[in-house]
Amino acid sequence: MSTNEKKALLFCSCSGACPSMAKIDFWALSERVRLELGDKVEFMALHPRLCEEDGERLMKQILNPSMKFITPACAEKRQEKLLRDGFAKAGVPMDETHWLPVSMAQEDTNAVFEKIKTALEQ
Ligand code: SF4
């Protein structure tokens, strides 16, 4: 198995109160991912604010260069800016081998599930 075939999911729920994620049921989403896609995921984790210092500390602990991290969070361009320090602290490059952003902005639970499913097939 090459190093980037292992995938992990790192959700950011944007405090759980962001209007752009109001249609997402994170409990239902994570359980559906676990049941239907769990065999494709090394692990999944959720943090409410990955772009804050405590979120970056989590990233430093769990990101590693042997996996690709799929990050369902805000819009891809925002993630590129806001997650940069967390990746840097973990020493993991934000390139195609190690990172695949998924935007949950303005989406509902089912749409995010389908995006994650597609991301795991890439
Ligand atoms: S990384 Fe994006 S989704 Fe997460 S708290 Fe920051 S702005 Fe919100």
mmCIF file of N, CA and C and ligand atoms in Angstrom:
data_model
loop_
_atom_site.group_PDB
_atom_site.id
_atom_site.type_symbol
_atom_site.label_atom_id
_atom_site.label_comp_id
_atom_site.label_asym_id
_atom_site.label_seq_id
_atom_site.Cartn_x
_atom_site.Cartn_y
_atom_site.Cartn_z
ATOM 1 N N MET A 1 0.849 -1.201 0.000
ATOM 2 C CA MET A 1 0.000 0.000 0.000
ATOM 3 C C MET A 1 0.884 1.251 0.000
ATOM 4 N N SER A 2 0.669 2.168 -0.931
ATOM 5 C CA SER A 2 1.467 3.391 -0.921
ATOM 6 C C SER A 2 0.968 4.309 0.181
ATOM 7 N N THR A 3 1.803 5.267 0.560
ATOM 8 C CA THR A 3 1.525 6.029 1.771
ATOM 9 C C THR A 3 0.223 6.829 1.713
ATOM 10 N N ASN A 4 -0.178 7.259 0.534
ATOM 11 C CA ASN A 4 -1.363 8.117 0.502
ATOM 12 C C ASN A 4 -2.667 7.344 0.318
ATOM 13 N N GLU A 5 -2.638 6.027 0.412
ATOM 14 C CA GLU A 5 -3.882 5.267 0.289
ATOM 15 C C GLU A 5 -4.651 5.211 1.602
ATOM 16 N N LYS A 6 -3.964 5.476 2.690
ATOM 17 C CA LYS A 6 -4.663 5.542 3.983
ATOM 18 C C LYS A 6 -5.309 6.913 4.111
ATOM 19 N N LYS A 7 -6.583 6.917 4.506
ATOM 20 C CA LYS A 7 -7.289 8.190 4.603
ATOM 21 C C LYS A 7 -7.934 8.358 5.980
ATOM 22 N N ALA A 8 -7.897 9.583 6.446
ATOM 23 C CA ALA A 8 -8.570 9.914 7.702
ATOM 24 C C ALA A 8 -9.457 11.133 7.466
ATOM 25 N N LEU A 9 -10.491 11.243 8.285
ATOM 26 C CA LEU A 9 -11.428 12.362 8.164
ATOM 27 C C LEU A 9 -11.294 13.272 9.372
ATOM 28 N N LEU A 10 -11.092 14.541 9.112
ATOM 29 C CA LEU A 10 -11.009 15.518 10.197
ATOM 30 C C LEU A 10 -12.056 16.604 9.943
ATOM 31 N N PHE A 11 -13.157 16.493 10.670
ATOM 32 C CA PHE A 11 -14.263 17.450 10.520
ATOM 33 C C PHE A 11 -14.010 18.707 11.339
ATOM 34 N N CYS A 12 -14.432 19.848 10.806
ATOM 35 C CA CYS A 12 -14.489 21.059 11.610
ATOM 36 C C CYS A 12 -15.926 21.570 11.585
ATOM 37 N N SER A 13 -16.561 21.630 12.747
ATOM 38 C CA SER A 13 -17.989 21.994 12.788
ATOM 39 C C SER A 13 -18.218 23.499 12.949
ATOM 40 N N CYS A 14 -17.140 24.294 12.863
ATOM 41 C CA CYS A 14 -17.255 25.758 12.902
ATOM 42 C C CYS A 14 -18.094 26.221 14.100
ATOM 43 N N SER A 15 -17.756 25.730 15.254
ATOM 44 C CA SER A 15 -18.395 26.038 16.539
ATOM 45 C C SER A 15 -19.745 25.339 16.730
ATOM 46 N N GLY A 16 -20.257 24.736 15.683
ATOM 47 C CA GLY A 16 -21.567 24.091 15.795
ATOM 48 C C GLY A 16 -22.707 25.079 15.664
ATOM 49 N N ALA A 17 -22.399 26.350 15.477
ATOM 50 C CA ALA A 17 -23.464 27.360 15.411
ATOM 51 C C ALA A 17 -23.361 28.224 14.162
ATOM 52 N N CYS A 18 -22.566 27.801 13.195
ATOM 53 C CA CYS A 18 -22.417 28.610 11.982
ATOM 54 C C CYS A 18 -23.659 28.448 11.097
ATOM 55 N N PRO A 19 -24.283 29.550 10.691
ATOM 56 C CA PRO A 19 -25.499 29.447 9.870
ATOM 57 C C PRO A 19 -25.276 28.659 8.580
ATOM 58 N N SER A 20 -24.054 28.694 8.039
ATOM 59 C CA SER A 20 -23.819 27.995 6.770
ATOM 60 C C SER A 20 -23.801 26.469 6.940
ATOM 61 N N MET A 21 -23.769 25.996 8.204
ATOM 62 C CA MET A 21 -23.792 24.545 8.443
ATOM 63 C C MET A 21 -25.046 24.127 9.215
ATOM 64 N N ALA A 22 -26.033 24.996 9.229
ATOM 65 C CA ALA A 22 -27.239 24.743 10.038
ATOM 66 C C ALA A 22 -28.015 23.508 9.570
ATOM 67 N N LYS A 23 -27.838 23.115 8.310
ATOM 68 C CA LYS A 23 -28.617 21.972 7.799
ATOM 69 C C LYS A 23 -27.864 20.645 7.936
ATOM 70 N N ILE A 24 -26.757 20.676 8.666
ATOM 71 C CA ILE A 24 -25.966 19.448 8.831
ATOM 72 C C ILE A 24 -26.181 18.877 10.231
ATOM 73 N N ASP A 25 -26.591 17.612 10.282
ATOM 74 C CA ASP A 25 -26.704 16.893 11.548
ATOM 75 C C ASP A 25 -25.401 16.096 11.709
ATOM 76 N N PHE A 26 -24.474 16.620 12.498
ATOM 77 C CA PHE A 26 -23.151 15.998 12.593
ATOM 78 C C PHE A 26 -23.200 14.602 13.212
ATOM 79 N N TRP A 27 -24.136 14.398 14.124
ATOM 80 C CA TRP A 27 -24.236 13.052 14.730
ATOM 81 C C TRP A 27 -24.689 12.048 13.689
ATOM 82 N N ALA A 28 -25.726 12.396 12.933
ATOM 83 C CA ALA A 28 -26.234 11.480 11.900
ATOM 84 C C ALA A 28 -25.185 11.271 10.812
ATOM 85 N N LEU A 29 -24.499 12.342 10.457
ATOM 86 C CA LEU A 29 -23.483 12.263 9.402
ATOM 87 C C LEU A 29 -22.338 11.339 9.815
ATOM 88 N N SER A 30 -21.822 11.531 11.015
ATOM 89 C CA SER A 30 -20.669 10.723 11.431
ATOM 90 C C SER A 30 -21.056 9.257 11.580
ATOM 91 N N GLU A 31 -22.258 8.989 12.059
ATOM 92 C CA GLU A 31 -22.679 7.589 12.191
ATOM 93 C C GLU A 31 -22.879 6.954 10.814
ATOM 94 N N ARG A 32 -23.427 7.715 9.873
ATOM 95 C CA ARG A 32 -23.609 7.165 8.519
ATOM 96 C C ARG A 32 -22.254 6.897 7.854
ATOM 97 N N VAL A 33 -21.317 7.823 8.044
ATOM 98 C CA VAL A 33 -19.967 7.611 7.500
ATOM 99 C C VAL A 33 -19.366 6.354 8.122
ATOM 100 N N ARG A 34 -19.524 6.223 9.423
ATOM 101 C CA ARG A 34 -18.959 5.051 10.113
ATOM 102 C C ARG A 34 -19.549 3.752 9.569
ATOM 103 N N LEU A 35 -20.887 3.726 9.407
ATOM 104 C CA LEU A 35 -21.549 2.495 8.977
ATOM 105 C C LEU A 35 -21.293 2.172 7.504
ATOM 106 N N GLU A 36 -21.341 3.206 6.647
ATOM 107 C CA GLU A 36 -21.292 2.934 5.201
ATOM 108 C C GLU A 36 -19.897 3.062 4.607
ATOM 109 N N LEU A 37 -19.044 3.858 5.234
ATOM 110 C CA LEU A 37 -17.721 4.108 4.639
ATOM 111 C C LEU A 37 -16.584 3.787 5.603
ATOM 112 N N GLY A 38 -16.924 3.250 6.751
ATOM 113 C CA GLY A 38 -15.937 3.044 7.815
ATOM 114 C C GLY A 38 -14.732 2.214 7.394
ATOM 115 N N ASP A 39 -14.945 1.279 6.477
ATOM 116 C CA ASP A 39 -13.817 0.435 6.075
ATOM 117 C C ASP A 39 -12.810 1.176 5.194
ATOM 118 N N LYS A 40 -13.171 2.373 4.742
ATOM 119 C CA LYS A 40 -12.257 3.165 3.901
ATOM 120 C C LYS A 40 -11.515 4.236 4.710
ATOM 121 N N VAL A 41 -11.805 4.306 6.015
ATOM 122 C CA VAL A 41 -11.288 5.400 6.838
ATOM 123 C C VAL A 41 -10.447 4.839 7.988
ATOM 124 N N GLU A 42 -9.238 5.318 8.116
ATOM 125 C CA GLU A 42 -8.381 4.884 9.227
ATOM 126 C C GLU A 42 -8.956 5.359 10.553
ATOM 127 N N PHE A 43 -9.355 6.639 10.575
ATOM 128 C CA PHE A 43 -10.052 7.176 11.751
ATOM 129 C C PHE A 43 -10.738 8.471 11.365
ATOM 130 N N MET A 44 -11.691 8.874 12.180
ATOM 131 C CA MET A 44 -12.270 10.205 11.978
ATOM 132 C C MET A 44 -12.321 10.932 13.306
ATOM 133 N N ALA A 45 -12.249 12.275 13.195
ATOM 134 C CA ALA A 45 -12.266 13.117 14.381
ATOM 135 C C ALA A 45 -12.999 14.411 14.044
ATOM 136 N N LEU A 46 -13.521 15.057 15.073
ATOM 137 C CA LEU A 46 -14.216 16.327 14.865
ATOM 138 C C LEU A 46 -13.739 17.329 15.908
ATOM 139 N N HIS A 47 -13.490 18.539 15.443
ATOM 140 C CA HIS A 47 -13.142 19.626 16.347
ATOM 141 C C HIS A 47 -14.039 20.811 15.999
ATOM 142 N N PRO A 48 -14.428 21.612 16.986
ATOM 143 C CA PRO A 48 -15.309 22.750 16.685
ATOM 144 C C PRO A 48 -14.609 23.961 16.080
ATOM 145 N N ARG A 49 -13.295 24.047 16.185
ATOM 146 C CA ARG A 49 -12.598 25.231 15.669
ATOM 147 C C ARG A 49 -11.155 24.882 15.281
ATOM 148 N N LEU A 50 -10.985 24.213 14.183
ATOM 149 C CA LEU A 50 -9.628 23.811 13.793
ATOM 150 C C LEU A 50 -8.698 24.990 13.554
ATOM 151 N N CYS A 51 -9.264 26.155 13.197
ATOM 152 C CA CYS A 51 -8.397 27.289 12.861
ATOM 153 C C CYS A 51 -7.991 28.111 14.079
ATOM 154 N N GLU A 52 -8.413 27.678 15.273
ATOM 155 C CA GLU A 52 -7.949 28.342 16.492
ATOM 156 C C GLU A 52 -6.761 27.553 17.062
ATOM 157 N N GLU A 53 -6.122 28.143 18.056
ATOM 158 C CA GLU A 53 -4.899 27.525 18.581
ATOM 159 C C GLU A 53 -5.100 26.105 19.087
ATOM 160 N N ASP A 54 -6.222 25.859 19.753
ATOM 161 C CA ASP A 54 -6.443 24.503 20.276
ATOM 162 C C ASP A 54 -6.715 23.512 19.146
ATOM 163 N N GLY A 55 -7.337 24.005 18.063
ATOM 164 C CA GLY A 55 -7.524 23.142 16.893
ATOM 165 C C GLY A 55 -6.195 22.802 16.244
ATOM 166 N N GLU A 56 -5.312 23.774 16.206
ATOM 167 C CA GLU A 56 -3.977 23.525 15.632
ATOM 168 C C GLU A 56 -3.183 22.542 16.488
ATOM 169 N N ARG A 57 -3.407 22.604 17.803
ATOM 170 C CA ARG A 57 -2.722 21.623 18.672
ATOM 171 C C ARG A 57 -3.209 20.207 18.361
ATOM 172 N N LEU A 58 -4.510 20.086 18.128
ATOM 173 C CA LEU A 58 -5.030 18.768 17.751
ATOM 174 C C LEU A 58 -4.402 18.313 16.436
ATOM 175 N N MET A 59 -4.351 19.227 15.465
ATOM 176 C CA MET A 59 -3.772 18.866 14.165
ATOM 177 C C MET A 59 -2.324 18.420 14.331
ATOM 178 N N LYS A 60 -1.592 19.127 15.175
ATOM 179 C CA LYS A 60 -0.191 18.761 15.409
ATOM 180 C C LYS A 60 -0.087 17.334 15.952
ATOM 181 N N GLN A 61 -1.049 16.956 16.798
ATOM 182 C CA GLN A 61 -1.028 15.618 17.399
ATOM 183 C C GLN A 61 -1.397 14.515 16.410
ATOM 184 N N ILE A 62 -2.395 14.781 15.543
ATOM 185 C CA ILE A 62 -2.949 13.647 14.781
ATOM 186 C C ILE A 62 -2.599 13.624 13.297
ATOM 187 N N LEU A 63 -2.203 14.748 12.708
ATOM 188 C CA LEU A 63 -1.828 14.690 11.287
ATOM 189 C C LEU A 63 -0.479 13.999 11.167
ATOM 190 N N ASN A 64 -0.348 13.193 10.141
ATOM 191 C CA ASN A 64 0.973 12.608 9.883
ATOM 192 C C ASN A 64 1.126 12.366 8.387
ATOM 193 N N PRO A 65 2.370 12.356 7.915
ATOM 194 C CA PRO A 65 2.596 12.326 6.464
ATOM 195 C C PRO A 65 2.270 11.002 5.777
ATOM 196 N N SER A 66 1.918 9.973 6.548
ATOM 197 C CA SER A 66 1.638 8.686 5.904
ATOM 198 C C SER A 66 0.188 8.556 5.446
ATOM 199 N N MET A 67 -0.624 9.597 5.696
ATOM 200 C CA MET A 67 -2.045 9.521 5.330
ATOM 201 C C MET A 67 -2.477 10.729 4.525
ATOM 202 N N LYS A 68 -3.629 10.551 3.870
ATOM 203 C CA LYS A 68 -4.289 11.712 3.264
ATOM 204 C C LYS A 68 -5.409 12.133 4.213
ATOM 205 N N PHE A 69 -5.458 13.423 4.538
ATOM 206 C CA PHE A 69 -6.479 13.945 5.437
ATOM 207 C C PHE A 69 -7.565 14.653 4.649
ATOM 208 N N ILE A 70 -8.769 14.120 4.752
ATOM 209 C CA ILE A 70 -9.940 14.750 4.140
ATOM 210 C C ILE A 70 -10.552 15.638 5.222
ATOM 211 N N THR A 71 -10.729 16.921 4.897
ATOM 212 C CA THR A 71 -11.195 17.872 5.907
ATOM 213 C C THR A 71 -12.540 18.496 5.508
ATOM 214 N N PRO A 72 -13.654 17.898 5.944
ATOM 215 C CA PRO A 72 -14.940 18.558 5.761
ATOM 216 C C PRO A 72 -15.022 19.752 6.713
ATOM 217 N N ALA A 73 -15.125 20.950 6.150
ATOM 218 C CA ALA A 73 -15.101 22.188 6.950
ATOM 219 C C ALA A 73 -15.679 23.314 6.076
ATOM 220 N N CYS A 74 -15.150 24.508 6.234
ATOM 221 C CA CYS A 74 -15.635 25.649 5.438
ATOM 222 C C CYS A 74 -15.190 25.501 3.968
ATOM 223 N N ALA A 75 -15.429 26.542 3.181
ATOM 224 C CA ALA A 75 -15.106 26.490 1.750
ATOM 225 C C ALA A 75 -13.612 26.190 1.535
ATOM 226 N N GLU A 76 -13.320 25.486 0.451
ATOM 227 C CA GLU A 76 -11.949 25.007 0.205
ATOM 228 C C GLU A 76 -10.914 26.124 0.285
ATOM 229 N N LYS A 77 -11.224 27.267 -0.326
ATOM 230 C CA LYS A 77 -10.254 28.376 -0.334
ATOM 231 C C LYS A 77 -9.985 28.899 1.078
ATOM 232 N N ARG A 78 -11.044 28.932 1.882
ATOM 233 C CA ARG A 78 -10.866 29.385 3.274
ATOM 234 C C ARG A 78 -10.006 28.383 4.039
ATOM 235 N N GLN A 79 -10.285 27.119 3.812
ATOM 236 C CA GLN A 79 -9.479 26.088 4.499
ATOM 237 C C GLN A 79 -7.999 26.231 4.168
ATOM 238 N N GLU A 80 -7.745 26.516 2.907
ATOM 239 C CA GLU A 80 -6.347 26.634 2.470
ATOM 240 C C GLU A 80 -5.600 27.654 3.324
ATOM 241 N N LYS A 81 -6.293 28.731 3.638
ATOM 242 C CA LYS A 81 -5.694 29.784 4.452
ATOM 243 C C LYS A 81 -5.734 29.424 5.950
ATOM 244 N N LEU A 82 -6.910 28.963 6.403
ATOM 245 C CA LEU A 82 -7.130 28.823 7.848
ATOM 246 C C LEU A 82 -6.511 27.562 8.452
ATOM 247 N N LEU A 83 -6.306 26.544 7.639
ATOM 248 C CA LEU A 83 -5.722 25.300 8.177
ATOM 249 C C LEU A 83 -4.214 25.221 7.937
ATOM 250 N N ARG A 84 -3.685 26.231 7.287
ATOM 251 C CA ARG A 84 -2.261 26.219 6.916
ATOM 252 C C ARG A 84 -1.341 26.074 8.141
ATOM 253 N N ASP A 85 -1.626 26.810 9.196
ATOM 254 C CA ASP A 85 -0.755 26.754 10.376
ATOM 255 C C ASP A 85 -0.822 25.384 11.061
ATOM 256 N N GLY A 86 -2.017 24.797 11.080
ATOM 257 C CA GLY A 86 -2.158 23.473 11.693
ATOM 258 C C GLY A 86 -1.350 22.426 10.938
ATOM 259 N N PHE A 87 -1.444 22.450 9.614
ATOM 260 C CA PHE A 87 -0.642 21.514 8.810
ATOM 261 C C PHE A 87 0.839 21.775 9.021
ATOM 262 N N ALA A 88 1.212 23.060 9.063
ATOM 263 C CA ALA A 88 2.629 23.402 9.230
ATOM 264 C C ALA A 88 3.146 22.891 10.581
ATOM 265 N N LYS A 89 2.344 23.068 11.623
ATOM 266 C CA LYS A 89 2.774 22.611 12.952
ATOM 267 C C LYS A 89 2.937 21.087 13.005
ATOM 268 N N ALA A 90 2.142 20.395 12.178
ATOM 269 C CA ALA A 90 2.254 18.929 12.141
ATOM 270 C C ALA A 90 3.371 18.475 11.207
ATOM 271 N N GLY A 91 3.899 19.404 10.414
ATOM 272 C CA GLY A 91 4.945 19.033 9.455
ATOM 273 C C GLY A 91 4.408 18.228 8.280
ATOM 274 N N VAL A 92 3.140 18.455 7.944
ATOM 275 C CA VAL A 92 2.515 17.729 6.833
ATOM 276 C C VAL A 92 2.218 18.721 5.706
ATOM 277 N N PRO A 93 2.701 18.459 4.500
ATOM 278 C CA PRO A 93 2.438 19.395 3.400
ATOM 279 C C PRO A 93 0.962 19.397 2.986
ATOM 280 N N MET A 94 0.470 20.562 2.615
ATOM 281 C CA MET A 94 -0.920 20.659 2.137
ATOM 282 C C MET A 94 -0.940 20.415 0.634
ATOM 283 N N ASP A 95 -0.533 19.229 0.223
ATOM 284 C CA ASP A 95 -0.551 18.931 -1.209
ATOM 285 C C ASP A 95 -1.565 17.811 -1.472
ATOM 286 N N GLU A 96 -1.670 17.426 -2.722
ATOM 287 C CA GLU A 96 -2.700 16.455 -3.112
ATOM 288 C C GLU A 96 -2.497 15.081 -2.465
ATOM 289 N N THR A 97 -1.273 14.795 -2.097
ATOM 290 C CA THR A 97 -0.995 13.498 -1.476
ATOM 291 C C THR A 97 -1.503 13.445 -0.037
ATOM 292 N N HIS A 98 -1.521 14.601 0.614
ATOM 293 C CA HIS A 98 -1.798 14.600 2.053
ATOM 294 C C HIS A 98 -3.103 15.287 2.462
ATOM 295 N N TRP A 99 -3.712 15.984 1.538
ATOM 296 C CA TRP A 99 -4.866 16.804 1.947
ATOM 297 C C TRP A 99 -5.912 16.878 0.841
ATOM 298 N N LEU A 100 -7.168 16.714 1.246
ATOM 299 C CA LEU A 100 -8.289 16.887 0.312
ATOM 300 C C LEU A 100 -9.402 17.631 1.061
ATOM 301 N N PRO A 101 -9.586 18.914 0.770
ATOM 302 C CA PRO A 101 -10.634 19.668 1.471
ATOM 303 C C PRO A 101 -12.025 19.352 0.917
ATOM 304 N N VAL A 102 -13.004 19.349 1.792
ATOM 305 C CA VAL A 102 -14.410 19.186 1.397
ATOM 306 C C VAL A 102 -15.178 20.354 2.006
ATOM 307 N N SER A 103 -15.879 21.090 1.169
ATOM 308 C CA SER A 103 -16.654 22.223 1.687
ATOM 309 C C SER A 103 -18.024 21.760 2.170
ATOM 310 N N MET A 104 -18.361 22.122 3.404
ATOM 311 C CA MET A 104 -19.700 21.827 3.933
ATOM 312 C C MET A 104 -20.575 23.080 3.929
ATOM 313 N N ALA A 105 -20.016 24.198 3.464
ATOM 314 C CA ALA A 105 -20.754 25.461 3.505
ATOM 315 C C ALA A 105 -22.029 25.380 2.670
ATOM 316 N N GLN A 106 -23.123 25.733 3.265
ATOM 317 C CA GLN A 106 -24.446 25.770 2.621
ATOM 318 C C GLN A 106 -24.954 24.392 2.198
ATOM 319 N N GLU A 107 -24.367 23.326 2.715
ATOM 320 C CA GLU A 107 -24.794 21.977 2.329
ATOM 321 C C GLU A 107 -25.658 21.355 3.425
ATOM 322 N N ASP A 108 -26.358 20.265 3.058
ATOM 323 C CA ASP A 108 -27.084 19.532 4.090
ATOM 324 C C ASP A 108 -26.385 18.188 4.367
ATOM 325 N N THR A 109 -26.909 17.441 5.313
ATOM 326 C CA THR A 109 -26.250 16.203 5.753
ATOM 327 C C THR A 109 -25.995 15.252 4.592
ATOM 328 N N ASN A 110 -27.032 15.057 3.763
ATOM 329 C CA ASN A 110 -26.893 14.097 2.673
ATOM 330 C C ASN A 110 -25.859 14.553 1.641
ATOM 331 N N ALA A 111 -25.870 15.831 1.312
ATOM 332 C CA ALA A 111 -24.913 16.356 0.321
ATOM 333 C C ALA A 111 -23.479 16.204 0.828
ATOM 334 N N VAL A 112 -23.265 16.462 2.111
ATOM 335 C CA VAL A 112 -21.906 16.321 2.663
ATOM 336 C C VAL A 112 -21.493 14.849 2.650
ATOM 337 N N PHE A 113 -22.437 13.970 2.990
ATOM 338 C CA PHE A 113 -22.109 12.538 2.937
ATOM 339 C C PHE A 113 -21.642 12.153 1.531
ATOM 340 N N GLU A 114 -22.369 12.606 0.519
ATOM 341 C CA GLU A 114 -22.002 12.254 -0.870
ATOM 342 C C GLU A 114 -20.632 12.828 -1.238
ATOM 343 N N LYS A 115 -20.341 14.035 -0.770
ATOM 344 C CA LYS A 115 -19.016 14.629 -1.052
ATOM 345 C C LYS A 115 -17.903 13.817 -0.399
ATOM 346 N N ILE A 116 -18.143 13.380 0.825
ATOM 347 C CA ILE A 116 -17.138 12.577 1.532
ATOM 348 C C ILE A 116 -16.935 11.241 0.812
ATOM 349 N N LYS A 117 -18.040 10.649 0.385
ATOM 350 C CA LYS A 117 -17.960 9.379 -0.335
ATOM 351 C C LYS A 117 -17.101 9.536 -1.595
ATOM 352 N N THR A 118 -17.345 10.607 -2.330
ATOM 353 C CA THR A 118 -16.572 10.870 -3.542
ATOM 354 C C THR A 118 -15.101 11.097 -3.188
ATOM 355 N N ALA A 119 -14.858 11.852 -2.129
ATOM 356 C CA ALA A 119 -13.473 12.144 -1.730
ATOM 357 C C ALA A 119 -12.730 10.858 -1.363
ATOM 358 N N LEU A 120 -13.427 9.937 -0.741
ATOM 359 C CA LEU A 120 -12.779 8.679 -0.336
ATOM 360 C C LEU A 120 -12.479 7.776 -1.533
ATOM 361 N N GLU A 121 -13.174 8.018 -2.631
ATOM 362 C CA GLU A 121 -12.922 7.212 -3.835
ATOM 363 C C GLU A 121 -11.766 7.757 -4.667
ATOM 364 N N GLN A 122 -11.315 8.960 -4.356
ATOM 365 C CA GLN A 122 -10.255 9.584 -5.164
ATOM 366 C C GLN A 122 -8.877 9.047 -4.808
HETATM 367 S S1 SF4 B 1 -11.562 26.161 9.887
HETATM 368 FE FE1 SF4 B 1 -13.321 26.954 8.783
HETATM 369 S S2 SF4 B 1 -15.035 25.648 9.490
HETATM 370 FE FE2 SF4 B 1 -13.375 25.472 10.997
HETATM 371 S S3 SF4 B 1 -13.810 27.050 12.579
HETATM 372 FE FE3 SF4 B 1 -12.350 27.921 11.077
HETATM 373 S S4 SF4 B 1 -13.723 29.014 9.634
HETATM 374 FE FE4 SF4 B 1 -15.007 27.538 10.759
#
